[in-house]
Amino acid sequence: MLQTRNLGKQFVLHLQGGLRIPVLEHVDLEVHAGSCVVLVGPSGAGKSTLLRSLYGNYRADGGQILVRHDGETVDIATAPPRTVVQVRARTLGYVSQFLRVVPRVPALDIVAEAARGLSPEAARARAAELLLRLNIPPRLHALPPATFSGGEQQRINLARGFIGGHPILLLDEPTASLDNANRDIVIAMIREAKAAGTAIVGIVHDTAVRDAVADRLYHVSPLQDAA
Amino acid sequence: MTNETLLSARGLSLSFGAIPALVDVDADLWPGEVLAVVGESGSGKSTLLNVLSGRLRQQDGVVWYRDPEGRLHDVHAMPQPALRALHRSDWGFVHQNPRENLRMSVSAGGNVGERLMAQGSRHYGNIREAAIDWLRQVEIDADRVDDLPRTFSGGMLQRLQIARTLVTHPRLVFMDEPTGGLDVSVQARLLDLIRSLVRRLDIAVVLVTHDLSVARLLAHRIMVMQRGRVVESGLTDQVLDDPHHAYTQLLVSSVLQA
Amino acid sequence: MNALSGYNFAYLDEQTKRMIRRAILKAVAIPGHQVPFGSREMPLPYGWGTGGIQVTAAVLGPSDVLKVIDQGADDTTNAVSIRRFFGRTAGVRTTTATAEATLIQTRHRIPETALREDQIIVYQVPQPEPLSKLEPSRAETRRMHGLAEYGLMHVKLYEDITRFGHVSISYDYPVLVNSRYLMAPSPIPAFDNPKMHMMPALQLFGAGREKRIYAVPPYTAVKSLDFDDHPFRTTRAPHACGLCGATDSYLDEVVTDDRGGRLFVCSDTDHCETRRAAGHVGAEAPTADELAAE
């Protein structure tokens, strides 16, 4: 479903006199349908950079990011932006650590509008179902999440990521701010997604969660600074 | 996904005396897509908007527009009547200052209905019904339909302008700093409204803004302009989170949280 | 009446008349389109019919019979002055009878008697631009006419219906000529608008101060603007003429004393007199005794 070949990524900081910071080199990662690969490595090794590169949020400098999209193979590293938008809409889902949305929109709508192929009513019904499952009580559904706690915001994010049912799902610390009860719900949701054939790449620090969902670990090692 | 662009510009150049406003600018817009053009004032972004919309003539280059029947038109070679008709039907223009577009001595309903009447609608009841429906869509109470715009707040005026523009279901809307000059709380509401309308009605937008957070929330793709040139373009979140050009890095780092 | 010596026929020199005739020809060729012309100083002030009088002078011939009305009346100062003016400078025959006239100059009315192919009616026009109150820029209104962009006029009607429940324009009601040009019919009552439609007579419009001439050729469609669900309707005072009893003519309200007494009479004096001569009598008509007492 997802495969990188010789993926490389560096940052060039023009404001610091063109300082070059290489982060990823020769990354070869392969994720199949129904399996979960968890990225591991020390802090600052580039796990987040890799995940963001897979999503097209960071632009890869070298190599390929091949994604199975609508029966064809698309290289996220070189695809035109419009294609990446389409891949994200239908194939590639992403759960970020932080919720970034228009301030005024109610939680339910934030989740519902990420649904795919559902009528507005069905999308809202499914969104409510997911939020309830993640222990977001109905009284919060109609409120914008700006004032919610960190854990609540993360669960909104999870609902938003899972409602689309994308064939590939990227998870950045999906359980970081959650208590045990909610963490177990997320583990269950990840397992269900895998059972439904979803290919998952995640960053998960919590070893209990990692053990519960990972089929394979992928080690990301820090590069030498070559400034 | 159609591969046919709605609007396509190649090699646009324009100088005001010795000052280059546009230098060899290319741009493409597909149906239903929001394209943000960002940059500081004087970067040429408003000039680009005016050239793309045919309100200003470039010295070099061409802008192609594809009409609903699939025919291509060189925007700057279109006869004046056709271009004006286009601006009243398949295109819309939302100004930063709604007073530039609205008729302040005409009721809200009349303002919204004008484009319908210009297109030949001659049924008062239908026009009024459409106006009320559009006021509702931009979250203005139906009972304000007969009020004059001068009794409206700034945010309401902007929403009224949007209703007036969208009533003919344009496929392409040009927006020049649509949230500029509004209070932050009012801005958020307007952004949300624009976003949901654009998505629901599948409107393509060329959005000029100096506000990177507006671009992030509304646009699929972004073009960064500096001194008349496009220095970087791409996916909005990619350009803002992983800027490559020095000027984009400066822009992004100058904002508290874009 | 004898023509004064020392003046060219009908006051204007022949060069000027030719210039005006050329403008008229163009106006007839493009029904409803405002044609600019070199308006001359006339021996009467603007607003008293300087445009109409120049058009009349340009089309008047020695065999014409001229009628001049102001608000439908032949006997008001303005009408009398202009009639006398042409009587003296052209020596033409004048009349108050609509049916006898070959050329009628009018301010603010169209006679009740239907006009014929062998007649010309000349309207005095203060403001030829129907969009003047809505769009201040003349360059823009010219463009709107050029491109037939008349949505704004309907916005005005929309606003009227919204505010008053009906279109409140009671005179100078805008019309579309020959399905193309928006035209100000001059300040005639909306009641007269239908008479312009398919009129057998040639209709000429002169605006002296604004230096514009326009025309409606015979048998041309003239449609008063309206909405499908608020169709154009004429209104008249709901009375019969106090003098001749007519129930279908446009009426003037005349205050008869300082105790609130009032009388509705035909605004078209010729029409009223013709009817009375034919024996029609209104409720307020003076009796033979009263006439004798005067």
PDB file of N, CA and C in Angstrom, chain A residues 9 11-15 52 55-59 61 81-86 88 100-105 113, chain B residues 1-3 30 33 139 188-189 192 195 199 216-217 221 232 234-235 237-238 241-242 244 246 249-250 253 258:
ATOM      1  N   LYS A   9      15.560  13.482   3.234  1.00  0.00           N
ATOM      2  CA  LYS A   9      14.963  14.787   3.559  1.00  0.00           C
ATOM      3  C   LYS A   9      15.962  15.618   4.362  1.00  0.00           C
ATOM      4  N   PHE A  11      16.668  19.853   5.784  1.00  0.00           N
ATOM      5  CA  PHE A  11      16.151  21.220   5.873  1.00  0.00           C
ATOM      6  C   PHE A  11      17.276  22.195   5.582  1.00  0.00           C
ATOM      7  N   VAL A  12      16.965  23.245   4.822  1.00  0.00           N
ATOM      8  CA  VAL A  12      17.940  24.300   4.561  1.00  0.00           C
ATOM      9  C   VAL A  12      17.387  25.576   5.185  1.00  0.00           C
ATOM     10  N   LEU A  13      18.069  26.073   6.183  1.00  0.00           N
ATOM     11  CA  LEU A  13      17.577  27.254   6.890  1.00  0.00           C
ATOM     12  C   LEU A  13      18.232  28.504   6.310  1.00  0.00           C
ATOM     13  N   HIS A  14      17.521  29.161   5.409  1.00  0.00           N
ATOM     14  CA  HIS A  14      18.096  30.334   4.743  1.00  0.00           C
ATOM     15  C   HIS A  14      18.314  31.483   5.717  1.00  0.00           C
ATOM     16  N   LEU A  15      17.515  31.505   6.766  1.00  0.00           N
ATOM     17  CA  LEU A  15      17.634  32.618   7.708  1.00  0.00           C
ATOM     18  C   LEU A  15      18.840  32.432   8.627  1.00  0.00           C
ATOM     19  N   ARG A  52       5.532  13.042   8.436  1.00  0.00           N
ATOM     20  CA  ARG A  52       5.030  14.217   7.709  1.00  0.00           C
ATOM     21  C   ARG A  52       5.410  14.159   6.227  1.00  0.00           C
ATOM     22  N   TYR A  55       3.045  12.010   4.344  1.00  0.00           N
ATOM     23  CA  TYR A  55       1.764  12.682   4.108  1.00  0.00           C
ATOM     24  C   TYR A  55       1.903  13.787   3.059  1.00  0.00           C
ATOM     25  N   GLY A  56       3.143  14.149   2.735  1.00  0.00           N
ATOM     26  CA  GLY A  56       3.343  15.256   1.798  1.00  0.00           C
ATOM     27  C   GLY A  56       3.355  16.598   2.495  1.00  0.00           C
ATOM     28  N   ASN A  57       3.300  16.562   3.821  1.00  0.00           N
ATOM     29  CA  ASN A  57       3.329  17.811   4.583  1.00  0.00           C
ATOM     30  C   ASN A  57       4.741  18.409   4.527  1.00  0.00           C
ATOM     31  N   TYR A  58       5.743  17.540   4.565  1.00  0.00           N
ATOM     32  CA  TYR A  58       7.122  17.948   4.287  1.00  0.00           C
ATOM     33  C   TYR A  58       7.468  17.425   2.903  1.00  0.00           C
ATOM     34  N   ARG A  59       8.287  18.180   2.184  1.00  0.00           N
ATOM     35  CA  ARG A  59       8.624  17.791   0.830  1.00  0.00           C
ATOM     36  C   ARG A  59       9.916  16.981   0.823  1.00  0.00           C
ATOM     37  N   ASP A  61      13.292  15.307  -0.415  1.00  0.00           N
ATOM     38  CA  ASP A  61      14.309  15.833  -1.326  1.00  0.00           C
ATOM     39  C   ASP A  61      14.809  14.777  -2.300  1.00  0.00           C
ATOM     40  N   PRO A  81       0.783  19.030  -6.627  1.00  0.00           N
ATOM     41  CA  PRO A  81       0.001  19.281  -5.418  1.00  0.00           C
ATOM     42  C   PRO A  81      -1.449  18.826  -5.529  1.00  0.00           C
ATOM     43  N   ARG A  82      -2.020  19.028  -6.711  1.00  0.00           N
ATOM     44  CA  ARG A  82      -3.427  18.682  -6.871  1.00  0.00           C
ATOM     45  C   ARG A  82      -3.652  17.187  -6.692  1.00  0.00           C
ATOM     46  N   THR A  83      -2.695  16.406  -7.156  1.00  0.00           N
ATOM     47  CA  THR A  83      -2.806  14.957  -6.989  1.00  0.00           C
ATOM     48  C   THR A  83      -2.703  14.593  -5.508  1.00  0.00           C
ATOM     49  N   VAL A  84      -1.777  15.257  -4.798  1.00  0.00           N
ATOM     50  CA  VAL A  84      -1.629  14.972  -3.367  1.00  0.00           C
ATOM     51  C   VAL A  84      -2.940  15.289  -2.633  1.00  0.00           C
ATOM     52  N   VAL A  85      -3.592  16.372  -3.024  1.00  0.00           N
ATOM     53  CA  VAL A  85      -4.880  16.716  -2.410  1.00  0.00           C
ATOM     54  C   VAL A  85      -5.867  15.574  -2.612  1.00  0.00           C
ATOM     55  N   GLN A  86      -5.876  15.015  -3.826  1.00  0.00           N
ATOM     56  CA  GLN A  86      -6.791  13.904  -4.116  1.00  0.00           C
ATOM     57  C   GLN A  86      -6.416  12.651  -3.323  1.00  0.00           C
ATOM     58  N   ARG A  88      -4.892  12.526  -0.493  1.00  0.00           N
ATOM     59  CA  ARG A  88      -5.294  12.747   0.902  1.00  0.00           C
ATOM     60  C   ARG A  88      -6.806  12.592   1.072  1.00  0.00           C
ATOM     61  N   ARG A 100      -5.912  21.594  14.385  1.00  0.00           N
ATOM     62  CA  ARG A 100      -5.871  22.947  13.816  1.00  0.00           C
ATOM     63  C   ARG A 100      -7.084  23.124  12.902  1.00  0.00           C
ATOM     64  N   VAL A 101      -8.069  23.893  13.361  1.00  0.00           N
ATOM     65  CA  VAL A 101      -9.320  24.052  12.629  1.00  0.00           C
ATOM     66  C   VAL A 101      -9.814  25.481  12.764  1.00  0.00           C
ATOM     67  N   VAL A 102     -10.804  25.816  11.950  1.00  0.00           N
ATOM     68  CA  VAL A 102     -11.444  27.123  12.056  1.00  0.00           C
ATOM     69  C   VAL A 102     -12.052  27.235  13.451  1.00  0.00           C
ATOM     70  N   PRO A 103     -11.778  28.293  14.160  1.00  0.00           N
ATOM     71  CA  PRO A 103     -12.116  28.378  15.579  1.00  0.00           C
ATOM     72  C   PRO A 103     -13.586  28.146  15.924  1.00  0.00           C
ATOM     73  N   ARG A 104     -14.491  28.471  15.032  1.00  0.00           N
ATOM     74  CA  ARG A 104     -15.881  28.557  15.419  1.00  0.00           C
ATOM     75  C   ARG A 104     -16.664  27.261  15.204  1.00  0.00           C
ATOM     76  N   VAL A 105     -16.070  26.299  14.509  1.00  0.00           N
ATOM     77  CA  VAL A 105     -16.842  25.139  14.060  1.00  0.00           C
ATOM     78  C   VAL A 105     -17.035  24.128  15.190  1.00  0.00           C
ATOM     79  N   GLU A 113     -17.247  16.517   8.620  1.00  0.00           N
ATOM     80  CA  GLU A 113     -16.821  16.953   7.292  1.00  0.00           C
ATOM     81  C   GLU A 113     -15.585  16.203   6.796  1.00  0.00           C
TER      82      GLU A 113
ATOM     83  N   MET B   1     -11.981  13.405 -11.251  1.00  0.00           N
ATOM     84  CA  MET B   1     -11.144  14.608 -11.240  1.00  0.00           C
ATOM     85  C   MET B   1     -10.876  15.045 -12.671  1.00  0.00           C
ATOM     86  N   THR B   2     -11.305  16.219 -13.009  1.00  0.00           N
ATOM     87  CA  THR B   2     -11.065  16.716 -14.361  1.00  0.00           C
ATOM     88  C   THR B   2      -9.661  17.298 -14.449  1.00  0.00           C
ATOM     89  N   ASN B   3      -9.048  17.103 -15.611  1.00  0.00           N
ATOM     90  CA  ASN B   3      -7.717  17.658 -15.782  1.00  0.00           C
ATOM     91  C   ASN B   3      -7.754  18.995 -16.507  1.00  0.00           C
ATOM     92  N   TRP B  30      -8.013  24.789 -11.000  1.00  0.00           N
ATOM     93  CA  TRP B  30      -8.954  23.763 -11.428  1.00  0.00           C
ATOM     94  C   TRP B  30     -10.297  23.983 -10.750  1.00  0.00           C
ATOM     95  N   GLU B  33     -11.317  24.395  -6.711  1.00  0.00           N
ATOM     96  CA  GLU B  33     -10.074  24.479  -5.963  1.00  0.00           C
ATOM     97  C   GLU B  33      -9.846  25.895  -5.433  1.00  0.00           C
ATOM     98  N   GLU B 139     -25.938  33.622   6.878  1.00  0.00           N
ATOM     99  CA  GLU B 139     -26.248  33.842   8.294  1.00  0.00           C
ATOM    100  C   GLU B 139     -26.679  35.265   8.604  1.00  0.00           C
ATOM    101  N   ALA B 188     -13.160  34.940  12.101  1.00  0.00           N
ATOM    102  CA  ALA B 188     -13.271  33.491  12.234  1.00  0.00           C
ATOM    103  C   ALA B 188     -14.596  33.010  11.664  1.00  0.00           C
ATOM    104  N   ARG B 189     -15.654  33.742  11.985  1.00  0.00           N
ATOM    105  CA  ARG B 189     -16.969  33.354  11.508  1.00  0.00           C
ATOM    106  C   ARG B 189     -17.018  33.421   9.981  1.00  0.00           C
ATOM    107  N   ASP B 192     -15.069  30.593   8.342  1.00  0.00           N
ATOM    108  CA  ASP B 192     -15.836  29.356   8.411  1.00  0.00           C
ATOM    109  C   ASP B 192     -16.911  29.357   7.342  1.00  0.00           C
ATOM    110  N   ARG B 195     -15.429  28.973   3.877  1.00  0.00           N
ATOM    111  CA  ARG B 195     -14.955  27.616   3.699  1.00  0.00           C
ATOM    112  C   ARG B 195     -16.103  26.656   3.406  1.00  0.00           C
ATOM    113  N   ARG B 199     -16.876  24.841  -0.254  1.00  0.00           N
ATOM    114  CA  ARG B 199     -16.871  23.392  -0.310  1.00  0.00           C
ATOM    115  C   ARG B 199     -18.207  22.863  -0.808  1.00  0.00           C
ATOM    116  N   ARG B 216      -4.031  29.126   5.135  1.00  0.00           N
ATOM    117  CA  ARG B 216      -3.979  27.750   5.619  1.00  0.00           C
ATOM    118  C   ARG B 216      -5.369  27.151   5.785  1.00  0.00           C
ATOM    119  N   LEU B 217      -6.282  27.940   6.309  1.00  0.00           N
ATOM    120  CA  LEU B 217      -7.617  27.404   6.580  1.00  0.00           C
ATOM    121  C   LEU B 217      -8.465  27.254   5.320  1.00  0.00           C
ATOM    122  N   ARG B 221      -4.043  25.066  -2.391  1.00  0.00           N
ATOM    123  CA  ARG B 221      -2.694  25.368  -2.870  1.00  0.00           C
ATOM    124  C   ARG B 221      -2.380  26.834  -2.613  1.00  0.00           C
ATOM    125  N   GLU B 232       7.625  30.644  -4.588  1.00  0.00           N
ATOM    126  CA  GLU B 232       7.376  29.267  -4.155  1.00  0.00           C
ATOM    127  C   GLU B 232       5.895  28.981  -4.295  1.00  0.00           C
ATOM    128  N   GLY B 234       2.843  25.510  -4.061  1.00  0.00           N
ATOM    129  CA  GLY B 234       2.619  24.094  -3.773  1.00  0.00           C
ATOM    130  C   GLY B 234       1.441  23.902  -2.839  1.00  0.00           C
ATOM    131  N   LEU B 235       1.415  22.709  -2.221  1.00  0.00           N
ATOM    132  CA  LEU B 235       0.382  22.424  -1.233  1.00  0.00           C
ATOM    133  C   LEU B 235       0.476  23.445  -0.096  1.00  0.00           C
ATOM    134  N   ASP B 237      -0.209  23.402   3.153  1.00  0.00           N
ATOM    135  CA  ASP B 237       0.437  23.026   4.420  1.00  0.00           C
ATOM    136  C   ASP B 237       1.908  22.704   4.207  1.00  0.00           C
ATOM    137  N   GLN B 238       2.243  22.201   3.023  1.00  0.00           N
ATOM    138  CA  GLN B 238       3.648  21.902   2.765  1.00  0.00           C
ATOM    139  C   GLN B 238       4.477  23.187   2.679  1.00  0.00           C
ATOM    140  N   ASP B 241       4.585  24.669   6.266  1.00  0.00           N
ATOM    141  CA  ASP B 241       5.271  23.886   7.295  1.00  0.00           C
ATOM    142  C   ASP B 241       6.701  23.528   6.891  1.00  0.00           C
ATOM    143  N   ASP B 242       6.949  23.489   5.594  1.00  0.00           N
ATOM    144  CA  ASP B 242       8.287  23.119   5.126  1.00  0.00           C
ATOM    145  C   ASP B 242       8.694  24.085   4.001  1.00  0.00           C
ATOM    146  N   HIS B 244      10.705  26.304   1.500  1.00  0.00           N
ATOM    147  CA  HIS B 244      12.031  26.098   0.921  1.00  0.00           C
ATOM    148  C   HIS B 244      12.728  27.398   0.560  1.00  0.00           C
ATOM    149  N   ALA B 246      13.927  31.264   0.772  1.00  0.00           N
ATOM    150  CA  ALA B 246      14.313  32.121   1.895  1.00  0.00           C
ATOM    151  C   ALA B 246      13.192  33.091   2.273  1.00  0.00           C
ATOM    152  N   GLN B 249      10.451  31.319   4.128  1.00  0.00           N
ATOM    153  CA  GLN B 249      10.881  31.019   5.502  1.00  0.00           C
ATOM    154  C   GLN B 249      10.786  32.264   6.377  1.00  0.00           C
ATOM    155  N   LEU B 250      11.133  33.405   5.771  1.00  0.00           N
ATOM    156  CA  LEU B 250      11.042  34.661   6.518  1.00  0.00           C
ATOM    157  C   LEU B 250       9.580  34.975   6.846  1.00  0.00           C
ATOM    158  N   SER B 253       8.288  32.538   9.488  1.00  0.00           N
ATOM    159  CA  SER B 253       8.881  32.742  10.812  1.00  0.00           C
ATOM    160  C   SER B 253       8.455  34.081  11.419  1.00  0.00           C
ATOM    161  N   ALA B 258       1.015  30.429  12.305  1.00  0.00           N
ATOM    162  CA  ALA B 258       0.222  30.422  11.088  1.00  0.00           C
ATOM    163  C   ALA B 258      -0.436  29.080  10.906  1.00  0.00           C
TER     164      ALA B 258
END
